[in-house]
JSON list of C-alpha atoms in Angstrom, two decimals:
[
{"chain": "Y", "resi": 393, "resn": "UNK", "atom": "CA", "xyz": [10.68, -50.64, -8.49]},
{"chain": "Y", "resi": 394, "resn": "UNK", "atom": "CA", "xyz": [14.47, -50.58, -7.04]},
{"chain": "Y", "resi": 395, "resn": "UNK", "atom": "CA", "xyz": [15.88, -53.65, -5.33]},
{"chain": "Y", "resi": 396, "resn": "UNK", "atom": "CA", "xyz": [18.26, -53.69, -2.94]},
{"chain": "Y", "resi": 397, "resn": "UNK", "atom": "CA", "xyz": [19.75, -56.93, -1.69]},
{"chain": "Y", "resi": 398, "resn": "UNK", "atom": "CA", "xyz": [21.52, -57.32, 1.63]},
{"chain": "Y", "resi": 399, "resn": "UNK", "atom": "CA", "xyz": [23.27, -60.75, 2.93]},
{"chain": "Y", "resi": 400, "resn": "UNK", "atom": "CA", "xyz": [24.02, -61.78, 5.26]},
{"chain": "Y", "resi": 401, "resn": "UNK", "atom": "CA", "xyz": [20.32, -61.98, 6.12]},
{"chain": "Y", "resi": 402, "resn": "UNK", "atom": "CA", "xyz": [21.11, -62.54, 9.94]},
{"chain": "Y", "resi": 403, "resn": "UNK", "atom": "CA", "xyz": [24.34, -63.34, 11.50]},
{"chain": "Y", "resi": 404, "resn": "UNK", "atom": "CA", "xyz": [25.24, -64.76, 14.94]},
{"chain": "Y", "resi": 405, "resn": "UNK", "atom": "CA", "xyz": [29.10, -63.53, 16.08]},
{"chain": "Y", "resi": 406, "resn": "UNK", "atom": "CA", "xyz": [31.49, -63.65, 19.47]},
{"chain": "Y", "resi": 407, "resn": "UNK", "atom": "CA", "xyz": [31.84, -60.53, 21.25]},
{"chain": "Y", "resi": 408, "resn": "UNK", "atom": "CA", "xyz": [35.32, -58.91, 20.09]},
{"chain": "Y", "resi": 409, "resn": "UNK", "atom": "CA", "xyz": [34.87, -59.99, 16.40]},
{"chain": "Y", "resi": 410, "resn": "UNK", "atom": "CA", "xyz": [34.64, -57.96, 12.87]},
{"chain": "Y", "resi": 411, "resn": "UNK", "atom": "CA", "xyz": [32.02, -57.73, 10.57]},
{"chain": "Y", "resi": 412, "resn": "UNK", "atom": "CA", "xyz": [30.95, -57.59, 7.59]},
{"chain": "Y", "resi": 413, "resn": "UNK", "atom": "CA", "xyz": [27.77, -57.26, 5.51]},
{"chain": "Y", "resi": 414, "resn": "UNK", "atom": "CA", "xyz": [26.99, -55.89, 1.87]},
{"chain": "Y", "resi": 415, "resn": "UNK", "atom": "CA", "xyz": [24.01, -54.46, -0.17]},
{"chain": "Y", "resi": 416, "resn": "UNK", "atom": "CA", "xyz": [23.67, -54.84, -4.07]},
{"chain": "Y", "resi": 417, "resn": "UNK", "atom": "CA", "xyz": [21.53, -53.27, -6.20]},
{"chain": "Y", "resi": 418, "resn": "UNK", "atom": "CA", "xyz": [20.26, -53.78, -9.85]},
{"chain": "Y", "resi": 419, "resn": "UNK", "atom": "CA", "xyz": [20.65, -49.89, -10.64]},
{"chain": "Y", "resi": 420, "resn": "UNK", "atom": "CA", "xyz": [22.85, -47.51, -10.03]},
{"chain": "Y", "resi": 421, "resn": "UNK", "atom": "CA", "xyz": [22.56, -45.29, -6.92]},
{"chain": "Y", "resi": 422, "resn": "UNK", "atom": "CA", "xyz": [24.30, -41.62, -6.22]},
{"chain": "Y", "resi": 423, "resn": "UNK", "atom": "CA", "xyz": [23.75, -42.11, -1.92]},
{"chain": "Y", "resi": 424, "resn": "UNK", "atom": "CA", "xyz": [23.92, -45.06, 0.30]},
{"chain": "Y", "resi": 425, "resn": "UNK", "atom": "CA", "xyz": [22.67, -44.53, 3.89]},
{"chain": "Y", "resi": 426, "resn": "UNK", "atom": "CA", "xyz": [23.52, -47.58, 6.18]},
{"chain": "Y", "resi": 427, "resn": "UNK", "atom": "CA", "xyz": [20.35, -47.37, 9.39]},
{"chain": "Y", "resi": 428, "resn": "UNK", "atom": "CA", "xyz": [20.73, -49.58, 12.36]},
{"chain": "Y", "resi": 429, "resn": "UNK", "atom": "CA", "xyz": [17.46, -50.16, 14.04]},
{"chain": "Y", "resi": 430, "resn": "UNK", "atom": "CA", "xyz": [17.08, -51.88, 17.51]},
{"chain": "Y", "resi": 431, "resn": "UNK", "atom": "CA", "xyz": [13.58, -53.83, 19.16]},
{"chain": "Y", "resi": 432, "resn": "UNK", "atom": "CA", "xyz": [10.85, -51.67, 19.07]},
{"chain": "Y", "resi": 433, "resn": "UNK", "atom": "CA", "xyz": [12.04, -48.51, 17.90]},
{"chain": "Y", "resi": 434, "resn": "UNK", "atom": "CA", "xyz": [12.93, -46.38, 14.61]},
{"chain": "Y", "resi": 435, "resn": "UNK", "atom": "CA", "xyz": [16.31, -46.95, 12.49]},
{"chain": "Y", "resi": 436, "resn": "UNK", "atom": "CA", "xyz": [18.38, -44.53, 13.42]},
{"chain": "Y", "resi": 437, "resn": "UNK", "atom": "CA", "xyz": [21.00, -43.28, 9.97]},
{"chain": "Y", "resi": 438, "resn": "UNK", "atom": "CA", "xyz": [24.51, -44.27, 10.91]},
{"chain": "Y", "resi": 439, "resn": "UNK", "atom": "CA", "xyz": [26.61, -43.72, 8.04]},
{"chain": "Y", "resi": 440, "resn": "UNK", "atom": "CA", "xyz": [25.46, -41.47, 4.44]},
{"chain": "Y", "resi": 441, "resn": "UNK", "atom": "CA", "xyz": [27.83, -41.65, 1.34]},
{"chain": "Y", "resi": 442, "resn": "UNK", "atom": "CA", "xyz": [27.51, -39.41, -1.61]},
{"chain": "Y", "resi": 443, "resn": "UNK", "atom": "CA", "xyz": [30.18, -40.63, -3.71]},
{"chain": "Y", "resi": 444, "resn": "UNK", "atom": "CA", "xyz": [31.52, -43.46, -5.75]},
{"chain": "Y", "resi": 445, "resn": "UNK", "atom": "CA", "xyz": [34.64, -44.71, -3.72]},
{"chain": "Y", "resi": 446, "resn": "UNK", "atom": "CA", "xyz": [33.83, -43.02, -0.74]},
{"chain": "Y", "resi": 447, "resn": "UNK", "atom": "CA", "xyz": [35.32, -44.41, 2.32]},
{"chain": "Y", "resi": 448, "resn": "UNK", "atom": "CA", "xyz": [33.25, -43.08, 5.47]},
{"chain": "Y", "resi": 449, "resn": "UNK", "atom": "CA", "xyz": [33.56, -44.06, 9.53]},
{"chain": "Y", "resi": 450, "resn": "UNK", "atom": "CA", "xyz": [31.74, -43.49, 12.37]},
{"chain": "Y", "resi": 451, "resn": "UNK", "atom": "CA", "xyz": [33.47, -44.95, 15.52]},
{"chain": "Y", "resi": 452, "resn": "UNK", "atom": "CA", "xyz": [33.59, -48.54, 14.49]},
{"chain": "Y", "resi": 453, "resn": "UNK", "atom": "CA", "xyz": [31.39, -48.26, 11.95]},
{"chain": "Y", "resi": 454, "resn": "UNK", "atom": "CA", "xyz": [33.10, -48.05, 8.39]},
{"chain": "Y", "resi": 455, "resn": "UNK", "atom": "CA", "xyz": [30.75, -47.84, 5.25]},
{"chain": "Y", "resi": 456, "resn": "UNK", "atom": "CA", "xyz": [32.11, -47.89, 1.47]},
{"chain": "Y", "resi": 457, "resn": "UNK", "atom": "CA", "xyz": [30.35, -46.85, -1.65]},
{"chain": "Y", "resi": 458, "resn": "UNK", "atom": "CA", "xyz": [31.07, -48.77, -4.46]},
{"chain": "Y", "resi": 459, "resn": "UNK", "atom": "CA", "xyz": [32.83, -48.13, -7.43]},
{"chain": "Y", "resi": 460, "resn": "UNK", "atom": "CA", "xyz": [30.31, -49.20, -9.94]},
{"chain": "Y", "resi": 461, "resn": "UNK", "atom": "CA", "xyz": [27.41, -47.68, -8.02]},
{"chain": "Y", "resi": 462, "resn": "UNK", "atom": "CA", "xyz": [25.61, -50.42, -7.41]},
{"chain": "Y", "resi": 463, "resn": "UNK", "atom": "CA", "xyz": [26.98, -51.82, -4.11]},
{"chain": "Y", "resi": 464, "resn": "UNK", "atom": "CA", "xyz": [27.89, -50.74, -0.32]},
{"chain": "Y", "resi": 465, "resn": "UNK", "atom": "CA", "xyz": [29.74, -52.56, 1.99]},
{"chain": "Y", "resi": 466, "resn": "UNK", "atom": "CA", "xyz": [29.47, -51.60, 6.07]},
{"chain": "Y", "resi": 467, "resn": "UNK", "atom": "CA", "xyz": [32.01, -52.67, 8.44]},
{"chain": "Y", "resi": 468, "resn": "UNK", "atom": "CA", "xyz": [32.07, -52.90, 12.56]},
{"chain": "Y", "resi": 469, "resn": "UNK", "atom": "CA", "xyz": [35.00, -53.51, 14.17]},
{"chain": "Y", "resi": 470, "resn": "UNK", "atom": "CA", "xyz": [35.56, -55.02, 17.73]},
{"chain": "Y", "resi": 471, "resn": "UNK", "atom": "CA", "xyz": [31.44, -55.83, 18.01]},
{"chain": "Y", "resi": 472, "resn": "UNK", "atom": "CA", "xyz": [30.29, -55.02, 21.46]},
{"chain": "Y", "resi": 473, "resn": "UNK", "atom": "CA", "xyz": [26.79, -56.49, 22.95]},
{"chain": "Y", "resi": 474, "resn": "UNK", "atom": "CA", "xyz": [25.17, -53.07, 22.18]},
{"chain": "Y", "resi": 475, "resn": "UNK", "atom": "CA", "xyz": [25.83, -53.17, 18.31]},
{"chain": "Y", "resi": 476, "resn": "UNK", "atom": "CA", "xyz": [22.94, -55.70, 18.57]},
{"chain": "Y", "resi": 477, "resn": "UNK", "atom": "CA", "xyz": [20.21, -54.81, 15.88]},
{"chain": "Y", "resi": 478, "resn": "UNK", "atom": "CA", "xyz": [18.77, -55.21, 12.27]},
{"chain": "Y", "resi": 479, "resn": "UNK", "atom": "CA", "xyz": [21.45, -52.98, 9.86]},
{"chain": "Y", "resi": 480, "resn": "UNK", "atom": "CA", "xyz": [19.64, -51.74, 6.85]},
{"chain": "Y", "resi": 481, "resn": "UNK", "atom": "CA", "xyz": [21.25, -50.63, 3.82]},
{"chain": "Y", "resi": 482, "resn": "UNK", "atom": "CA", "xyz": [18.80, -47.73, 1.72]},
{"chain": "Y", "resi": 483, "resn": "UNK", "atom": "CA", "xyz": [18.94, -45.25, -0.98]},
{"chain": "Y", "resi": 484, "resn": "UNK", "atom": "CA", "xyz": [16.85, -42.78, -2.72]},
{"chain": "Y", "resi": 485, "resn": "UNK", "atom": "CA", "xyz": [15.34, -43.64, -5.81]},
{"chain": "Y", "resi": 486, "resn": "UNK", "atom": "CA", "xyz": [12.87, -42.11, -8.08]},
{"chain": "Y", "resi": 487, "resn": "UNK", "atom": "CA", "xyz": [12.43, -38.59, -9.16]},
{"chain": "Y", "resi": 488, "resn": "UNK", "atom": "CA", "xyz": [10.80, -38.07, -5.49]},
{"chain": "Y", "resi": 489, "resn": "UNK", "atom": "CA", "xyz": [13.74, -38.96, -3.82]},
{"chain": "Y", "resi": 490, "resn": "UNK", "atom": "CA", "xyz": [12.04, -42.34, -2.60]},
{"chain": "Y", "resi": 491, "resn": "UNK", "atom": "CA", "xyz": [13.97, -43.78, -0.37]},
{"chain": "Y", "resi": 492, "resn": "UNK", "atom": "CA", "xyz": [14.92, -47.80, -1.01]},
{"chain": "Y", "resi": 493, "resn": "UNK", "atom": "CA", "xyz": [15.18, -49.86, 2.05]},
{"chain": "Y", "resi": 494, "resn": "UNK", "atom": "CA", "xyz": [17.01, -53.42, 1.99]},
{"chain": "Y", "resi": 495, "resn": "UNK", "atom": "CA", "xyz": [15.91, -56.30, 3.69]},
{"chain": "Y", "resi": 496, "resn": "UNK", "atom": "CA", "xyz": [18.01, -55.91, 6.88]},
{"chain": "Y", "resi": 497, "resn": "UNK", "atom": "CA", "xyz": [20.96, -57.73, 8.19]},
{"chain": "Y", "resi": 498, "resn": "UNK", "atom": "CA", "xyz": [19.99, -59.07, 11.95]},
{"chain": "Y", "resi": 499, "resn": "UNK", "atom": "CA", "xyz": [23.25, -58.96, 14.04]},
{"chain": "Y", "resi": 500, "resn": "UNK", "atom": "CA", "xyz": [23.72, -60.77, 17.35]},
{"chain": "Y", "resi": 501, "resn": "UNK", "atom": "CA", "xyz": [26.49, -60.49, 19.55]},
{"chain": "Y", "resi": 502, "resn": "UNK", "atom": "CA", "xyz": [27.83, -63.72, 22.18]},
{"chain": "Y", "resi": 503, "resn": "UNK", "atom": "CA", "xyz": [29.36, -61.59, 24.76]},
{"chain": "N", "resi": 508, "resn": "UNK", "atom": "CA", "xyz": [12.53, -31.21, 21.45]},
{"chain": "N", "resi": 509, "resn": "UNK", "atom": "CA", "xyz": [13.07, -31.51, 18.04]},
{"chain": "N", "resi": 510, "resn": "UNK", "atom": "CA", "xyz": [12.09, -34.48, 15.71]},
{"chain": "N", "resi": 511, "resn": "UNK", "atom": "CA", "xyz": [9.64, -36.55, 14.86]},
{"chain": "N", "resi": 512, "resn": "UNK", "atom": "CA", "xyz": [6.71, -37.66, 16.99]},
{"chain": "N", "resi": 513, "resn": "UNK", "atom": "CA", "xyz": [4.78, -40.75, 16.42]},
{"chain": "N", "resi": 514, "resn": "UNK", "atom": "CA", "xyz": [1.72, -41.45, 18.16]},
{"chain": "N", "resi": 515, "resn": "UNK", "atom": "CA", "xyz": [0.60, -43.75, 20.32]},
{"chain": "N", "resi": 516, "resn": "UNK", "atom": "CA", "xyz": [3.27, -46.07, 20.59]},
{"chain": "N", "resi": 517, "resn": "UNK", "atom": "CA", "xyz": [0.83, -49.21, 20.47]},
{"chain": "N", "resi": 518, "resn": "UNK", "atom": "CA", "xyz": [-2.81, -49.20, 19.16]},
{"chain": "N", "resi": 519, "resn": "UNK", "atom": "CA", "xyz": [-5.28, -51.94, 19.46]},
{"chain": "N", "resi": 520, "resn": "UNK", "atom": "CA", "xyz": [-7.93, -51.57, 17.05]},
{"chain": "N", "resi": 521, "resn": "UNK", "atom": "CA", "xyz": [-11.33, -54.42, 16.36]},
{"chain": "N", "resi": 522, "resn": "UNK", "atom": "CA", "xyz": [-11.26, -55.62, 13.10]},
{"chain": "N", "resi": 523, "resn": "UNK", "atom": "CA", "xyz": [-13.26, -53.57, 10.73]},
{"chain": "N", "resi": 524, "resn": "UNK", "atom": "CA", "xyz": [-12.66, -50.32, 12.08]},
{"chain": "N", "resi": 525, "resn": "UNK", "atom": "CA", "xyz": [-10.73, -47.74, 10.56]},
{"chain": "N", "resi": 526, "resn": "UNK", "atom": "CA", "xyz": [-7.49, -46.30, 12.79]},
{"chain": "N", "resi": 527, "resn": "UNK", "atom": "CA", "xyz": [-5.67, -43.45, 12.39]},
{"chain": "N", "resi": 528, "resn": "UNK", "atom": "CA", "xyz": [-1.93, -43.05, 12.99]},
{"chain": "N", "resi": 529, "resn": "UNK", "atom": "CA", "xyz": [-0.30, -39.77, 14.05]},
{"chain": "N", "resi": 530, "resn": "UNK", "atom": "CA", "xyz": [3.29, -38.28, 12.49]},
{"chain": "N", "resi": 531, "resn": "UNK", "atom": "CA", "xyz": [4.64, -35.08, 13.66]},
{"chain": "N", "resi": 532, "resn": "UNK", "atom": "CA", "xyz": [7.55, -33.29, 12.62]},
{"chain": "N", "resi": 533, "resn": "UNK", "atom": "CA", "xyz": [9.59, -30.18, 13.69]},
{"chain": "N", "resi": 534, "resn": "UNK", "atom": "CA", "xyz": [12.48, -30.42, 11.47]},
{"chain": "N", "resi": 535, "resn": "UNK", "atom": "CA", "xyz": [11.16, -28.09, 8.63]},
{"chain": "N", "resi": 536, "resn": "UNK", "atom": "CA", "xyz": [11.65, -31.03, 6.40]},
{"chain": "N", "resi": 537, "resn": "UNK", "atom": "CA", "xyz": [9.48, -30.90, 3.30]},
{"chain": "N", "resi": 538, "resn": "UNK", "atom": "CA", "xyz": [9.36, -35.03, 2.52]},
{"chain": "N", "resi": 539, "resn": "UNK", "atom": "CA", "xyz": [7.52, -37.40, 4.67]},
{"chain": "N", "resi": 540, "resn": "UNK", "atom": "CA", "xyz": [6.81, -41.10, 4.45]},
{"chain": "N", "resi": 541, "resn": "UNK", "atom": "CA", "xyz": [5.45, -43.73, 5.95]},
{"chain": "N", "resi": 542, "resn": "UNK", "atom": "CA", "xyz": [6.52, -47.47, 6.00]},
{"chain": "N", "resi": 543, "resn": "UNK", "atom": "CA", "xyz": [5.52, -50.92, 6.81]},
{"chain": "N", "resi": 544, "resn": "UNK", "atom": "CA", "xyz": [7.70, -53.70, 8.83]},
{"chain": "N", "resi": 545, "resn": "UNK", "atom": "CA", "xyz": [6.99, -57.13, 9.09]},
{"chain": "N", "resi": 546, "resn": "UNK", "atom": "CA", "xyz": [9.05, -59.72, 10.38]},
{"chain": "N", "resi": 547, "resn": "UNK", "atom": "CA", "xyz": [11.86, -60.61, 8.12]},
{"chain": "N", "resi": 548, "resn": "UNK", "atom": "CA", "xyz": [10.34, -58.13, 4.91]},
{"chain": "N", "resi": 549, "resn": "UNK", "atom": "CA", "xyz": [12.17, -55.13, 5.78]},
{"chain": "N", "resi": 550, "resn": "UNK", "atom": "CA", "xyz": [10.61, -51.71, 5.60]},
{"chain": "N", "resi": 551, "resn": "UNK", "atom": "CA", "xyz": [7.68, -51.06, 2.38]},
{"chain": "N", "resi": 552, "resn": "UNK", "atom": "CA", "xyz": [6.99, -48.04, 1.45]},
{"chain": "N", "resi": 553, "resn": "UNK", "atom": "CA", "xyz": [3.06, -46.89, 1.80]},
{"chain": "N", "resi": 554, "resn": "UNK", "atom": "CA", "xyz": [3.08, -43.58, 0.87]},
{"chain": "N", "resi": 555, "resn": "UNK", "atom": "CA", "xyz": [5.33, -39.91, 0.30]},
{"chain": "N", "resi": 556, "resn": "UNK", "atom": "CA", "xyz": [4.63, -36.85, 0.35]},
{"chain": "N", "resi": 557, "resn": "UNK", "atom": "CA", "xyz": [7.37, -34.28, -1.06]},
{"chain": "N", "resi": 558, "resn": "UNK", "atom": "CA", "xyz": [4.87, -31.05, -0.31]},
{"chain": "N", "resi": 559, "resn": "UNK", "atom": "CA", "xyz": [1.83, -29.69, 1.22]},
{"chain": "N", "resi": 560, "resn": "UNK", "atom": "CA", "xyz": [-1.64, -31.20, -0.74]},
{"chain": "N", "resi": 561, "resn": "UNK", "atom": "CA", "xyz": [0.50, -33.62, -2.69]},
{"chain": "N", "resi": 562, "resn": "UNK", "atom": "CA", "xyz": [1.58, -37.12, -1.57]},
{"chain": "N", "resi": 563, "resn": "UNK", "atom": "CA", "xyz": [2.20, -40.33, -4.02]},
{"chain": "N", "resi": 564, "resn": "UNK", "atom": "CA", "xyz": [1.06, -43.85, -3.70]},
{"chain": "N", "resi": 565, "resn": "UNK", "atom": "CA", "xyz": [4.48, -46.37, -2.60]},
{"chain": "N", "resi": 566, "resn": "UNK", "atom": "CA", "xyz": [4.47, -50.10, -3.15]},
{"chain": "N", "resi": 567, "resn": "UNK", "atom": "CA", "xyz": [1.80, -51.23, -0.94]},
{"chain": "N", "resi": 568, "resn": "UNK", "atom": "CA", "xyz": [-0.91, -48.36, -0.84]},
{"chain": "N", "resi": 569, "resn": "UNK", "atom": "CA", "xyz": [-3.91, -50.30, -1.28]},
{"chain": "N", "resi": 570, "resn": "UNK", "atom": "CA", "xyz": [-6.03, -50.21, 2.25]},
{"chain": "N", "resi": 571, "resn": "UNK", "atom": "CA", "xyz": [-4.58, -46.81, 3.42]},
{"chain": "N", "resi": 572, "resn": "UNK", "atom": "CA", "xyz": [-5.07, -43.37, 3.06]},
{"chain": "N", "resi": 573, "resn": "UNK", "atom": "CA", "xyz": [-3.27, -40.21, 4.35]},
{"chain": "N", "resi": 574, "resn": "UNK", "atom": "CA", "xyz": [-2.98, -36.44, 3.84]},
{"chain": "N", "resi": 575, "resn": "UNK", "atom": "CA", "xyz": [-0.76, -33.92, 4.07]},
{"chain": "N", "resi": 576, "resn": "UNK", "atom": "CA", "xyz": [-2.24, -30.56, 4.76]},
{"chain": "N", "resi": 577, "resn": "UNK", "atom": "CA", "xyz": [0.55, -28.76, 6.96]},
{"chain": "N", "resi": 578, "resn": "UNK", "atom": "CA", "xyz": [4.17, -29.64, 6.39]},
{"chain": "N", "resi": 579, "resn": "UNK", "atom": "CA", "xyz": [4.91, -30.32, 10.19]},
{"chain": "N", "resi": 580, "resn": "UNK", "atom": "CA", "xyz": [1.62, -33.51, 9.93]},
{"chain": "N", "resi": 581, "resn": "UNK", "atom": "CA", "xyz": [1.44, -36.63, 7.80]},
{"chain": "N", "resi": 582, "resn": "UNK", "atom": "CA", "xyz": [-1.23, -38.96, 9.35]},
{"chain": "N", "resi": 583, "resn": "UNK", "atom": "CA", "xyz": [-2.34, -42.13, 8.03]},
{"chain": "N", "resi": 584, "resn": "UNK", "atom": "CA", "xyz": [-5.45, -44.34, 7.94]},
{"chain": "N", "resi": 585, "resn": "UNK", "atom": "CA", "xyz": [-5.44, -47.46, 8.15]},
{"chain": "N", "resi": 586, "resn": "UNK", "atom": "CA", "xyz": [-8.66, -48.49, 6.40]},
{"chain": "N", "resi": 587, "resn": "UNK", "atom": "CA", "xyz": [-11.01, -51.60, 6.60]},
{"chain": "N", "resi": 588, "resn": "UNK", "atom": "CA", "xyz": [-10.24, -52.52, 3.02]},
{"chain": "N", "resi": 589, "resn": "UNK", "atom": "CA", "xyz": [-6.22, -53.35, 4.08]},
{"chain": "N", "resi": 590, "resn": "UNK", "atom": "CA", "xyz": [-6.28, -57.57, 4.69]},
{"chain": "N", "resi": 591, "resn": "UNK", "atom": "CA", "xyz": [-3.63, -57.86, 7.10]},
{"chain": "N", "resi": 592, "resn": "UNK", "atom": "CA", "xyz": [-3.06, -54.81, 9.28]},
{"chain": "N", "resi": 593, "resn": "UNK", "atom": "CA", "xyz": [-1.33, -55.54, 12.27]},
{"chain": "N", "resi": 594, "resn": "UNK", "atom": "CA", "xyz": [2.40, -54.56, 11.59]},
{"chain": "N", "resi": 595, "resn": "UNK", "atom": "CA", "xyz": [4.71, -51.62, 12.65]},
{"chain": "N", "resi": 596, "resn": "UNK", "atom": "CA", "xyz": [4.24, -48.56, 11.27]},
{"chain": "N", "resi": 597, "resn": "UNK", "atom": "CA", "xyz": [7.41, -46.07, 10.93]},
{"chain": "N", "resi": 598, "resn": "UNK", "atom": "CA", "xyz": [7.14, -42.58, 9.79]},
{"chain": "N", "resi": 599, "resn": "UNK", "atom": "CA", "xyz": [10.30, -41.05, 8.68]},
{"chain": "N", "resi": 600, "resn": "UNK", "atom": "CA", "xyz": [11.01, -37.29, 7.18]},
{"chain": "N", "resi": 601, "resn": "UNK", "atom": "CA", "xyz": [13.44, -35.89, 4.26]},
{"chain": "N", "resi": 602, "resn": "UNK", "atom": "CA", "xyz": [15.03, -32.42, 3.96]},
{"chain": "N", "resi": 603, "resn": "UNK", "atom": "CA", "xyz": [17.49, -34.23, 1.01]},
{"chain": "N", "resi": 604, "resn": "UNK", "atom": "CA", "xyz": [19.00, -37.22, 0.41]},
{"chain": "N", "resi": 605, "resn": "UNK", "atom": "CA", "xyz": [18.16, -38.89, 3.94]},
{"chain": "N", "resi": 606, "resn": "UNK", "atom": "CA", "xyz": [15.22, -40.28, 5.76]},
{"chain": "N", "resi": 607, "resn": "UNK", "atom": "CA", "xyz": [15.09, -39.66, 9.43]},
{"chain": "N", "resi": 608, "resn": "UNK", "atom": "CA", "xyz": [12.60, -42.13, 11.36]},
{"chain": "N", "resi": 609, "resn": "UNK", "atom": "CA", "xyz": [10.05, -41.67, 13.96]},
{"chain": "N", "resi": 610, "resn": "UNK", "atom": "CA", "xyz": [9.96, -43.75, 17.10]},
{"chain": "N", "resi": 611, "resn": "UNK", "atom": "CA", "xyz": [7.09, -46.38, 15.60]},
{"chain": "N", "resi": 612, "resn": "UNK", "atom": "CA", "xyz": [3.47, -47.20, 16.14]},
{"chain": "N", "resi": 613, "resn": "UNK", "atom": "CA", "xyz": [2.66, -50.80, 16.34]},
{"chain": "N", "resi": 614, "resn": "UNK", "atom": "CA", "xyz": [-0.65, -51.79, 15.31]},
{"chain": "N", "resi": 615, "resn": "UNK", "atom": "CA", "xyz": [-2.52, -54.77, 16.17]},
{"chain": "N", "resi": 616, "resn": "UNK", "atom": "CA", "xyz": [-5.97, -55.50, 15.34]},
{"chain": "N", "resi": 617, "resn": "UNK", "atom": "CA", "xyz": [-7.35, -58.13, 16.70]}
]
């Protein structure tokens, strides 16, 4: 099936800071959805983008379909203690609409 | 309240017995799924359903079972025939595009 690969796999950052993390896939998708999911509960969707180039915020939060498809790139400015979670990158797949998850980036934030 | 319900929020089950998990939804969405985390694997698709009496095998069916025979209920078994059981289990609905996640059952069997 579809692959999607996210890096960083974890990252450790000071309170204040950007950051950055990307997911790449092998085939071409027409939606990213970025989830952030905290300890012990359901992701929860952040950020959906429908179209090549698209350019989408939320707060902080700034997601970016790419160009060729197969990549998405999700941004948080100014990290706070509470944007402490695993960030998924996913996408549907499939003539079912399948939905793709990525491994997860873990993000934790040094106040 | 609407959403998705996912019941109990931890289950403790002997080995060998069969469990049942419990997904509710109000949202009139037509899709449902359940997933698999693990620690550091990410989430693995079990199973979909995309309609009432239908529902495909994901990428790691084998040892579960579910059915789908009103759109607002999606439960699944966990059978005695899956190895390693103990996990958290996330249901999640569809009305497009997007998945929209329950709160999570974690399952250990012990």
């Amino acid at each position: 099936g579809q692959q999607l690969n996210q890096s960083p796999q974890s990252m450790f950052i000071q309170e204040g800071e950007d950051v950055s993390m990307n997911c790449t896939s092998s085939s071409i998708f027409n939606t990213w959805l970025w989830y952030k999911q905290e300890p012990g509960e359901g992701p929860v969707l952040l950020i959906a983008l429908y179209k090549a180039g698209e350019l989408t915020s939320n707060g902080r939060l700034t997601a970016q379909f790419g160009i060729t498809r197969k990549d998405s790139f999700l941004n948080i400015s100014a990290s706070i203690p509470s944007d402490v979670g695993i960030y998924f990158c996913a996408g549907p797949s499939g003539g079912y609409q399948k939905v793709t998850f990525g491994i997860g980036t873990k993000l934790q934030v040094i106040p | 309240d609407g959403g998705i319900t996912q019941s109990p929020k931890y289950l403790f089950r002997k080995e060998g017995q069969n469990v049942t998990l419990s997904c509710e939804q109000n949202l009139n969405h037509d899709a449902m799924y359940w997933y698999r985390q693990d620690p550091g694997q990410g989430l693995r698709l079990i199973y979909y359903s995309q309609i009432v009496n239908d529902f495909q095998k994901g990428d790691i069916a084998e040892g579960y079972s579910v059915s789908r025979e009103k759109k607002e209920s999606f439960p699944l078994t966990v059978t005695s025939a899956q190895k390693n059981p103990t996990a958290f289990y996330l249901c999640a609905t569809g009305g497009g595009t997007e998945a929209f996640f329950g709160q999570g059952t974690r399952l250990t069997v012990v």
